[in-house]
Amino acid sequence: MMRFVLKVGLFLVLLAVFLEVFFRLVVPAASRPTTVQNQVYGIMQYDRTGPTQGLYTAGRQAQHRAHWRVNNMGWISAEDYTGRQEKCRPRAVVIGNSYVEAIYLDVDKHLAPVTRKELGRDVDFYSLGAWGVDLGQGVKVTDYAREVLGPDLVILVVSHGALRRSVRNLANRPFCLQVEFRDDDALAIEPRVFRPSRLRGLVQFSATLGYLRGNAHVTLGGGAQVESAFAKKTLDVENMTPAQAREQTLMSKGAEWIVSRLAEQNPGTEFLFLVDADRNIIQTGTKPLPIPAAGCLVAAVRGRDAFHVLDLTEALWADYEAEGLPLSDDGNYHWNAHAVQVIGAALAQYISQNELLSSFDRSQ
Amino acid sequence: MLFNSIAFALFLPTVFALYWLIGRERLRAQNALIVAASYLFYGWWDWRFLFLIFVSSFADYFIGGRIPVATSPKSKKLLLVLSLVINLGILGFFKYFNFFIDSFDALMQSAGLHVDVPTLRIILPVGISFYTFQTLSYTLDIYRGKLKPSHDPIAFFAFVSFFPQLVAGPIERARDLLPQFSAPRTFERDKAADGLRQMLWGFAKKMIVADTMAPHVRAIFDNAAGLDGVTLLMGAFFFAMQIYCDFSGYSDIAIGTSRLFGFQLSRNFAYPYFSRDIGEFWRRWHISLSSWFRDYLYIPLGGSFVTKSRQMFNILVTFTVSGLWHGANWTFVVWGALNGLYYFPLMLTNTQGRYKEIVAADRLFPPLGELIAMLGTFLITLLAWVFFRAESVSAAVAYIFRAASTPWLNLDHVSYLRVIPFAILPLVVEWFRRTREHGLEISDMVQPLRWVTYLLVVTAILVFGKFGSHEFIYFQF
């Protein structure tokens, strides 16, 4: 019996070694940069002390591959950034979550470099994306950007749920800045201190665990994670249930709070909310209504000259109608490279038409 | 608890370690551990299920003990009837109540009568069809004098609830499995090693083949009305492989697991898709169930010791009831009856028991005649599987009719082509291992080659297997 157990144990060790080699060389497991919390600003960035380059893969056979890079300031970018003192041309920053971090795309295909290329001008276009950053947390990233980078234009990407998750009454995001409404008071909930677990370190070290988690999407519960980016059906604003109406009210108040705070703390800076469209519906061949966040933000920025909202529904629908190309890849609800190209072009056009990066302020 | 879950991956080594630490000398303690572990395994789905299995076990233990000491044949019969009523009553209520209500309602409506009979929201306990039949074999064999009653309640409860085979078989006969709980078990390294191999093969069939087939089968059957004949044929083929790999995969895991604990379960599948006629098919498919119905239904009806026409009637009844066992839907009844009808030509020509050995046991490929017979048998089972899988009898008929009548050169099925290798692979592997107990029975290979094979199979499961709560098909029965 002991011999049997020892043999099984030996086989398991051999299996572990084999799988580590296999998932590094043959079917490379998804690797991700290590997330760390910037304690000064309370925001998530990427660790520069560990590997600063890697290969992200997706799919069970790692059929989808993209290279990532952590730059000098701890952001996912092909280029290094210069601080506000070294700024010598108009500067925009794009702030957001995994749509901006875009680790599933090669770094040169991210929104920031694509938009800069579309602009065709000599401007800085910096990407400040981190997985899980909702709109409320974008306020804190803006604080960082203002002090470290001095942008003239701040673009905040609003994906589905990013506004909703900024309101504590609707969702709990402990590592993000949120606002909680208690009667008529708006209480800012600061992000908690983030302490990475050792288990996470083990998962990142082991290619096999990385594969199971990142490619096979196996969870501890034994199931596979199911990704869902959009609500099952579009909100019918004419026939909302009481719960939906309450949610919309809270989101509107959340949008107001975020815009007010941005305006107070960033005088002279232009802001643009870049709102995603319901691509699930677009890809069924139907033009959708804007996602709920769009209406809340449009109302919140009304009367504020420095604030803009660009709803991507028109641009993405027009492209899909004309080209019929998918806007996200199988098994990944984020923008694919084609969608980023379309969005970059629309963003560049909007910036040019509204002269949002026509000059820069050295004092910013 | 699913076999393909992290919970089971933690559960099994823990129970294994405790079981052998207890030691073969402490038999009752080992059996008690099996009962506790099995109840934990079963209760993982829903703790309420434990009540039913306890009642079924207790009732049959008590009744089985009373039958031999009953004072008259009439009393013995009454006790047997009591056991049948309890077990079949539980099964009938939980599985068939709403089916019969709905069927009765449909019948009344077809006669122009409106009868408002309420249906109930009844949960179907996992594995109820399996363990009720297993306990029934106990009381039936005692009644027939083929088995002495057990006087060890722990051993009996362990026999009923034995976790490897509790929820989807094999359905073990009391006379085969119960004595194993009453005798000390010995750890045999070779058997345990082969048990692990059999488990690995079962996981590969389930996670790589069956779960890969499942979404394509669903897509084809759900959209059959708009698909071409080749795609529909592929859908039936994919389902044939899905149900085979799912069910035989479960059986392999169950048998392999039990061998780790020193038990030997019955073989449940013996490469049925290599059968040359329907008689051979049913000696190779779900063997434990078909033999159960043979011994406890077909033979009591007269078996082969009656006129030919009566034999054919008995076969038809047996298969129809077997179909109903699978589920509360007329599709299963039709599936069963169809298989019964398939037997008729064999019975008329007295050739139903013709093939005993596996095809081409001593050569690489079969003779042309037998190859054609294999393909023909496979095709008629495919036809029956359509009824098994379809939502309704009319949907199955429409499926078959469309498959036969639509243009065959439509290339809409191109997207399914990449799934075909997954469907064919287990057939290829098992063809070359068809004289062995299971597809990964490779004890004759040298150790380095065996280990390389295991590494490749595990890696294939990780890269191609489906993770997530994909239940085994036969759980719904």
PDB file of N, CA and C in Angstrom, chain B residues 66-127:
ATOM      1  N   ARG B  66     -37.414 -10.288   7.590  1.00  0.00           N
ATOM      2  CA  ARG B  66     -38.667 -10.946   7.976  1.00  0.00           C
ATOM      3  C   ARG B  66     -39.104 -12.011   6.986  1.00  0.00           C
ATOM      4  N   ILE B  67     -38.701 -11.862   5.728  1.00  0.00           N
ATOM      5  CA  ILE B  67     -39.198 -12.790   4.697  1.00  0.00           C
ATOM      6  C   ILE B  67     -38.864 -14.248   5.022  1.00  0.00           C
ATOM      7  N   PRO B  68     -37.603 -14.591   5.339  1.00  0.00           N
ATOM      8  CA  PRO B  68     -37.300 -16.014   5.580  1.00  0.00           C
ATOM      9  C   PRO B  68     -38.043 -16.605   6.772  1.00  0.00           C
ATOM     10  N   VAL B  69     -38.385 -15.762   7.750  1.00  0.00           N
ATOM     11  CA  VAL B  69     -39.024 -16.274   8.972  1.00  0.00           C
ATOM     12  C   VAL B  69     -40.542 -16.116   8.921  1.00  0.00           C
ATOM     13  N   ALA B  70     -41.044 -15.679   7.767  1.00  0.00           N
ATOM     14  CA  ALA B  70     -42.504 -15.543   7.642  1.00  0.00           C
ATOM     15  C   ALA B  70     -43.144 -16.930   7.732  1.00  0.00           C
ATOM     16  N   THR B  71     -44.310 -16.962   8.328  1.00  0.00           N
ATOM     17  CA  THR B  71     -44.920 -18.250   8.675  1.00  0.00           C
ATOM     18  C   THR B  71     -45.552 -18.955   7.485  1.00  0.00           C
ATOM     19  N   SER B  72     -45.890 -18.201   6.428  1.00  0.00           N
ATOM     20  CA  SER B  72     -46.553 -18.851   5.303  1.00  0.00           C
ATOM     21  C   SER B  72     -46.103 -18.226   3.988  1.00  0.00           C
ATOM     22  N   PRO B  73     -46.273 -18.948   2.893  1.00  0.00           N
ATOM     23  CA  PRO B  73     -45.934 -18.356   1.581  1.00  0.00           C
ATOM     24  C   PRO B  73     -46.698 -17.065   1.333  1.00  0.00           C
ATOM     25  N   LYS B  74     -47.915 -17.007   1.844  1.00  0.00           N
ATOM     26  CA  LYS B  74     -48.701 -15.795   1.633  1.00  0.00           C
ATOM     27  C   LYS B  74     -48.081 -14.615   2.371  1.00  0.00           C
ATOM     28  N   SER B  75     -47.602 -14.877   3.569  1.00  0.00           N
ATOM     29  CA  SER B  75     -46.958 -13.809   4.346  1.00  0.00           C
ATOM     30  C   SER B  75     -45.682 -13.347   3.650  1.00  0.00           C
ATOM     31  N   LYS B  76     -44.946 -14.332   3.132  1.00  0.00           N
ATOM     32  CA  LYS B  76     -43.706 -13.972   2.420  1.00  0.00           C
ATOM     33  C   LYS B  76     -44.038 -13.057   1.255  1.00  0.00           C
ATOM     34  N   LYS B  77     -45.085 -13.436   0.539  1.00  0.00           N
ATOM     35  CA  LYS B  77     -45.455 -12.671  -0.638  1.00  0.00           C
ATOM     36  C   LYS B  77     -45.902 -11.264  -0.239  1.00  0.00           C
ATOM     37  N   LEU B  78     -46.641 -11.205   0.854  1.00  0.00           N
ATOM     38  CA  LEU B  78     -47.104  -9.887   1.321  1.00  0.00           C
ATOM     39  C   LEU B  78     -45.934  -8.982   1.660  1.00  0.00           C
ATOM     40  N   LEU B  79     -44.935  -9.573   2.313  1.00  0.00           N
ATOM     41  CA  LEU B  79     -43.747  -8.780   2.661  1.00  0.00           C
ATOM     42  C   LEU B  79     -43.036  -8.297   1.405  1.00  0.00           C
ATOM     43  N   LEU B  80     -42.933  -9.177   0.417  1.00  0.00           N
ATOM     44  CA  LEU B  80     -42.300  -8.774  -0.845  1.00  0.00           C
ATOM     45  C   LEU B  80     -43.089  -7.647  -1.500  1.00  0.00           C
ATOM     46  N   VAL B  81     -44.411  -7.819  -1.491  1.00  0.00           N
ATOM     47  CA  VAL B  81     -45.262  -6.782  -2.090  1.00  0.00           C
ATOM     48  C   VAL B  81     -45.073  -5.456  -1.356  1.00  0.00           C
ATOM     49  N   LEU B  82     -44.921  -5.550  -0.029  1.00  0.00           N
ATOM     50  CA  LEU B  82     -44.690  -4.334   0.764  1.00  0.00           C
ATOM     51  C   LEU B  82     -43.401  -3.644   0.309  1.00  0.00           C
ATOM     52  N   SER B  83     -42.355  -4.455   0.117  1.00  0.00           N
ATOM     53  CA  SER B  83     -41.085  -3.889  -0.352  1.00  0.00           C
ATOM     54  C   SER B  83     -41.260  -3.237  -1.722  1.00  0.00           C
ATOM     55  N   LEU B  84     -41.981  -3.916  -2.583  1.00  0.00           N
ATOM     56  CA  LEU B  84     -42.208  -3.374  -3.939  1.00  0.00           C
ATOM     57  C   LEU B  84     -43.005  -2.082  -3.865  1.00  0.00           C
ATOM     58  N   VAL B  85     -44.020  -2.087  -3.027  1.00  0.00           N
ATOM     59  CA  VAL B  85     -44.869  -0.896  -2.918  1.00  0.00           C
ATOM     60  C   VAL B  85     -44.055   0.291  -2.388  1.00  0.00           C
ATOM     61  N   ILE B  86     -43.258   0.034  -1.368  1.00  0.00           N
ATOM     62  CA  ILE B  86     -42.473   1.136  -0.786  1.00  0.00           C
ATOM     63  C   ILE B  86     -41.492   1.683  -1.819  1.00  0.00           C
ATOM     64  N   ASN B  87     -40.700   0.785  -2.415  1.00  0.00           N
ATOM     65  CA  ASN B  87     -39.662   1.261  -3.337  1.00  0.00           C
ATOM     66  C   ASN B  87     -40.238   1.826  -4.623  1.00  0.00           C
ATOM     67  N   LEU B  88     -41.154   1.081  -5.212  1.00  0.00           N
ATOM     68  CA  LEU B  88     -41.739   1.575  -6.456  1.00  0.00           C
ATOM     69  C   LEU B  88     -42.668   2.751  -6.193  1.00  0.00           C
ATOM     70  N   GLY B  89     -43.222   2.788  -5.002  1.00  0.00           N
ATOM     71  CA  GLY B  89     -44.057   3.920  -4.638  1.00  0.00           C
ATOM     72  C   GLY B  89     -43.244   5.193  -4.543  1.00  0.00           C
ATOM     73  N   ILE B  90     -42.106   5.095  -3.880  1.00  0.00           N
ATOM     74  CA  ILE B  90     -41.211   6.258  -3.798  1.00  0.00           C
ATOM     75  C   ILE B  90     -40.783   6.683  -5.198  1.00  0.00           C
ATOM     76  N   LEU B  91     -40.374   5.681  -5.980  1.00  0.00           N
ATOM     77  CA  LEU B  91     -39.924   5.975  -7.339  1.00  0.00           C
ATOM     78  C   LEU B  91     -41.063   6.571  -8.162  1.00  0.00           C
ATOM     79  N   GLY B  92     -42.215   5.945  -8.062  1.00  0.00           N
ATOM     80  CA  GLY B  92     -43.357   6.396  -8.853  1.00  0.00           C
ATOM     81  C   GLY B  92     -43.781   7.802  -8.506  1.00  0.00           C
ATOM     82  N   PHE B  93     -43.759   8.108  -7.219  1.00  0.00           N
ATOM     83  CA  PHE B  93     -44.209   9.439  -6.812  1.00  0.00           C
ATOM     84  C   PHE B  93     -43.229  10.513  -7.286  1.00  0.00           C
ATOM     85  N   PHE B  94     -41.981  10.309  -6.950  1.00  0.00           N
ATOM     86  CA  PHE B  94     -41.009  11.374  -7.245  1.00  0.00           C
ATOM     87  C   PHE B  94     -40.702  11.499  -8.732  1.00  0.00           C
ATOM     88  N   LYS B  95     -40.823  10.379  -9.437  1.00  0.00           N
ATOM     89  CA  LYS B  95     -40.416  10.428 -10.838  1.00  0.00           C
ATOM     90  C   LYS B  95     -41.593  10.555 -11.809  1.00  0.00           C
ATOM     91  N   TYR B  96     -42.690   9.927 -11.474  1.00  0.00           N
ATOM     92  CA  TYR B  96     -43.743   9.792 -12.486  1.00  0.00           C
ATOM     93  C   TYR B  96     -45.064  10.472 -12.158  1.00  0.00           C
ATOM     94  N   PHE B  97     -45.165  11.054 -10.974  1.00  0.00           N
ATOM     95  CA  PHE B  97     -46.464  11.612 -10.588  1.00  0.00           C
ATOM     96  C   PHE B  97     -46.964  12.604 -11.629  1.00  0.00           C
ATOM     97  N   ASN B  98     -46.130  13.633 -11.896  1.00  0.00           N
ATOM     98  CA  ASN B  98     -46.575  14.674 -12.829  1.00  0.00           C
ATOM     99  C   ASN B  98     -46.746  14.134 -14.247  1.00  0.00           C
ATOM    100  N   PHE B  99     -45.920  13.157 -14.607  1.00  0.00           N
ATOM    101  CA  PHE B  99     -46.028  12.565 -15.952  1.00  0.00           C
ATOM    102  C   PHE B  99     -47.391  11.920 -16.135  1.00  0.00           C
ATOM    103  N   PHE B 100     -47.808  11.140 -15.153  1.00  0.00           N
ATOM    104  CA  PHE B 100     -49.098  10.467 -15.292  1.00  0.00           C
ATOM    105  C   PHE B 100     -50.254  11.468 -15.218  1.00  0.00           C
ATOM    106  N   ILE B 101     -50.125  12.462 -14.400  1.00  0.00           N
ATOM    107  CA  ILE B 101     -51.161  13.493 -14.308  1.00  0.00           C
ATOM    108  C   ILE B 101     -51.298  14.206 -15.653  1.00  0.00           C
ATOM    109  N   ASP B 102     -50.148  14.610 -16.214  1.00  0.00           N
ATOM    110  CA  ASP B 102     -50.179  15.324 -17.495  1.00  0.00           C
ATOM    111  C   ASP B 102     -50.716  14.423 -18.604  1.00  0.00           C
ATOM    112  N   SER B 103     -50.333  13.163 -18.588  1.00  0.00           N
ATOM    113  CA  SER B 103     -50.791  12.232 -19.633  1.00  0.00           C
ATOM    114  C   SER B 103     -52.287  11.994 -19.505  1.00  0.00           C
ATOM    115  N   PHE B 104     -52.753  11.871 -18.267  1.00  0.00           N
ATOM    116  CA  PHE B 104     -54.180  11.671 -18.022  1.00  0.00           C
ATOM    117  C   PHE B 104     -54.954  12.895 -18.503  1.00  0.00           C
ATOM    118  N   ASP B 105     -54.404  14.052 -18.191  1.00  0.00           N
ATOM    119  CA  ASP B 105     -55.043  15.307 -18.587  1.00  0.00           C
ATOM    120  C   ASP B 105     -55.116  15.416 -20.103  1.00  0.00           C
ATOM    121  N   ALA B 106     -54.013  15.036 -20.779  1.00  0.00           N
ATOM    122  CA  ALA B 106     -53.985  15.094 -22.242  1.00  0.00           C
ATOM    123  C   ALA B 106     -55.005  14.120 -22.830  1.00  0.00           C
ATOM    124  N   LEU B 107     -55.109  12.966 -22.207  1.00  0.00           N
ATOM    125  CA  LEU B 107     -56.060  11.954 -22.684  1.00  0.00           C
ATOM    126  C   LEU B 107     -57.493  12.463 -22.547  1.00  0.00           C
ATOM    127  N   MET B 108     -57.790  13.079 -21.408  1.00  0.00           N
ATOM    128  CA  MET B 108     -59.143  13.611 -21.177  1.00  0.00           C
ATOM    129  C   MET B 108     -59.448  14.718 -22.177  1.00  0.00           C
ATOM    130  N   GLN B 109     -58.462  15.549 -22.432  1.00  0.00           N
ATOM    131  CA  GLN B 109     -58.689  16.671 -23.338  1.00  0.00           C
ATOM    132  C   GLN B 109     -58.913  16.179 -24.753  1.00  0.00           C
ATOM    133  N   SER B 110     -58.219  15.107 -25.111  1.00  0.00           N
ATOM    134  CA  SER B 110     -58.414  14.569 -26.465  1.00  0.00           C
ATOM    135  C   SER B 110     -59.812  13.993 -26.617  1.00  0.00           C
ATOM    136  N   ALA B 111     -60.415  13.638 -25.456  1.00  0.00           N
ATOM    137  CA  ALA B 111     -61.799  13.108 -25.490  1.00  0.00           C
ATOM    138  C   ALA B 111     -62.809  14.220 -25.279  1.00  0.00           C
ATOM    139  N   GLY B 112     -62.302  15.441 -25.225  1.00  0.00           N
ATOM    140  CA  GLY B 112     -63.201  16.581 -25.082  1.00  0.00           C
ATOM    141  C   GLY B 112     -63.608  16.857 -23.660  1.00  0.00           C
ATOM    142  N   LEU B 113     -62.913  16.239 -22.706  1.00  0.00           N
ATOM    143  CA  LEU B 113     -63.259  16.463 -21.303  1.00  0.00           C
ATOM    144  C   LEU B 113     -62.207  17.339 -20.658  1.00  0.00           C
ATOM    145  N   HIS B 114     -62.653  18.246 -19.823  1.00  0.00           N
ATOM    146  CA  HIS B 114     -61.703  19.110 -19.134  1.00  0.00           C
ATOM    147  C   HIS B 114     -61.624  18.688 -17.675  1.00  0.00           C
ATOM    148  N   VAL B 115     -60.437  18.205 -17.301  1.00  0.00           N
ATOM    149  CA  VAL B 115     -60.241  17.758 -15.923  1.00  0.00           C
ATOM    150  C   VAL B 115     -59.089  18.563 -15.332  1.00  0.00           C
ATOM    151  N   ASP B 116     -59.366  19.275 -14.277  1.00  0.00           N
ATOM    152  CA  ASP B 116     -58.332  20.132 -13.689  1.00  0.00           C
ATOM    153  C   ASP B 116     -57.642  19.394 -12.547  1.00  0.00           C
ATOM    154  N   VAL B 117     -56.613  18.636 -12.905  1.00  0.00           N
ATOM    155  CA  VAL B 117     -55.883  17.899 -11.871  1.00  0.00           C
ATOM    156  C   VAL B 117     -54.559  18.610 -11.619  1.00  0.00           C
ATOM    157  N   PRO B 118     -54.310  19.033 -10.412  1.00  0.00           N
ATOM    158  CA  PRO B 118     -53.071  19.789 -10.166  1.00  0.00           C
ATOM    159  C   PRO B 118     -51.827  18.905 -10.206  1.00  0.00           C
ATOM    160  N   THR B 119     -50.765  19.481 -10.731  1.00  0.00           N
ATOM    161  CA  THR B 119     -49.471  18.802 -10.649  1.00  0.00           C
ATOM    162  C   THR B 119     -48.725  19.374  -9.447  1.00  0.00           C
ATOM    163  N   LEU B 120     -47.719  18.658  -9.038  1.00  0.00           N
ATOM    164  CA  LEU B 120     -46.954  19.080  -7.867  1.00  0.00           C
ATOM    165  C   LEU B 120     -45.547  19.481  -8.281  1.00  0.00           C
ATOM    166  N   ARG B 121     -44.962  20.372  -7.526  1.00  0.00           N
ATOM    167  CA  ARG B 121     -43.564  20.739  -7.780  1.00  0.00           C
ATOM    168  C   ARG B 121     -42.697  19.759  -7.007  1.00  0.00           C
ATOM    169  N   ILE B 122     -42.274  18.722  -7.705  1.00  0.00           N
ATOM    170  CA  ILE B 122     -41.546  17.640  -7.039  1.00  0.00           C
ATOM    171  C   ILE B 122     -40.104  17.642  -7.521  1.00  0.00           C
ATOM    172  N   ILE B 123     -39.179  17.634  -6.573  1.00  0.00           N
ATOM    173  CA  ILE B 123     -37.769  17.496  -6.941  1.00  0.00           C
ATOM    174  C   ILE B 123     -37.502  16.018  -7.185  1.00  0.00           C
ATOM    175  N   LEU B 124     -36.790  15.727  -8.250  1.00  0.00           N
ATOM    176  CA  LEU B 124     -36.423  14.327  -8.511  1.00  0.00           C
ATOM    177  C   LEU B 124     -35.105  14.033  -7.804  1.00  0.00           C
ATOM    178  N   PRO B 125     -35.117  13.216  -6.777  1.00  0.00           N
ATOM    179  CA  PRO B 125     -33.857  12.915  -6.082  1.00  0.00           C
ATOM    180  C   PRO B 125     -32.884  12.213  -7.018  1.00  0.00           C
ATOM    181  N   VAL B 126     -31.668  12.681  -6.982  1.00  0.00           N
ATOM    182  CA  VAL B 126     -30.642  12.098  -7.841  1.00  0.00           C
ATOM    183  C   VAL B 126     -30.452  10.620  -7.527  1.00  0.00           C
ATOM    184  N   GLY B 127     -30.401   9.789  -8.557  1.00  0.00           N
ATOM    185  CA  GLY B 127     -30.066   8.380  -8.371  1.00  0.00           C
ATOM    186  C   GLY B 127     -31.177   7.508  -7.839  1.00  0.00           C
TER     187      GLY B 127
END
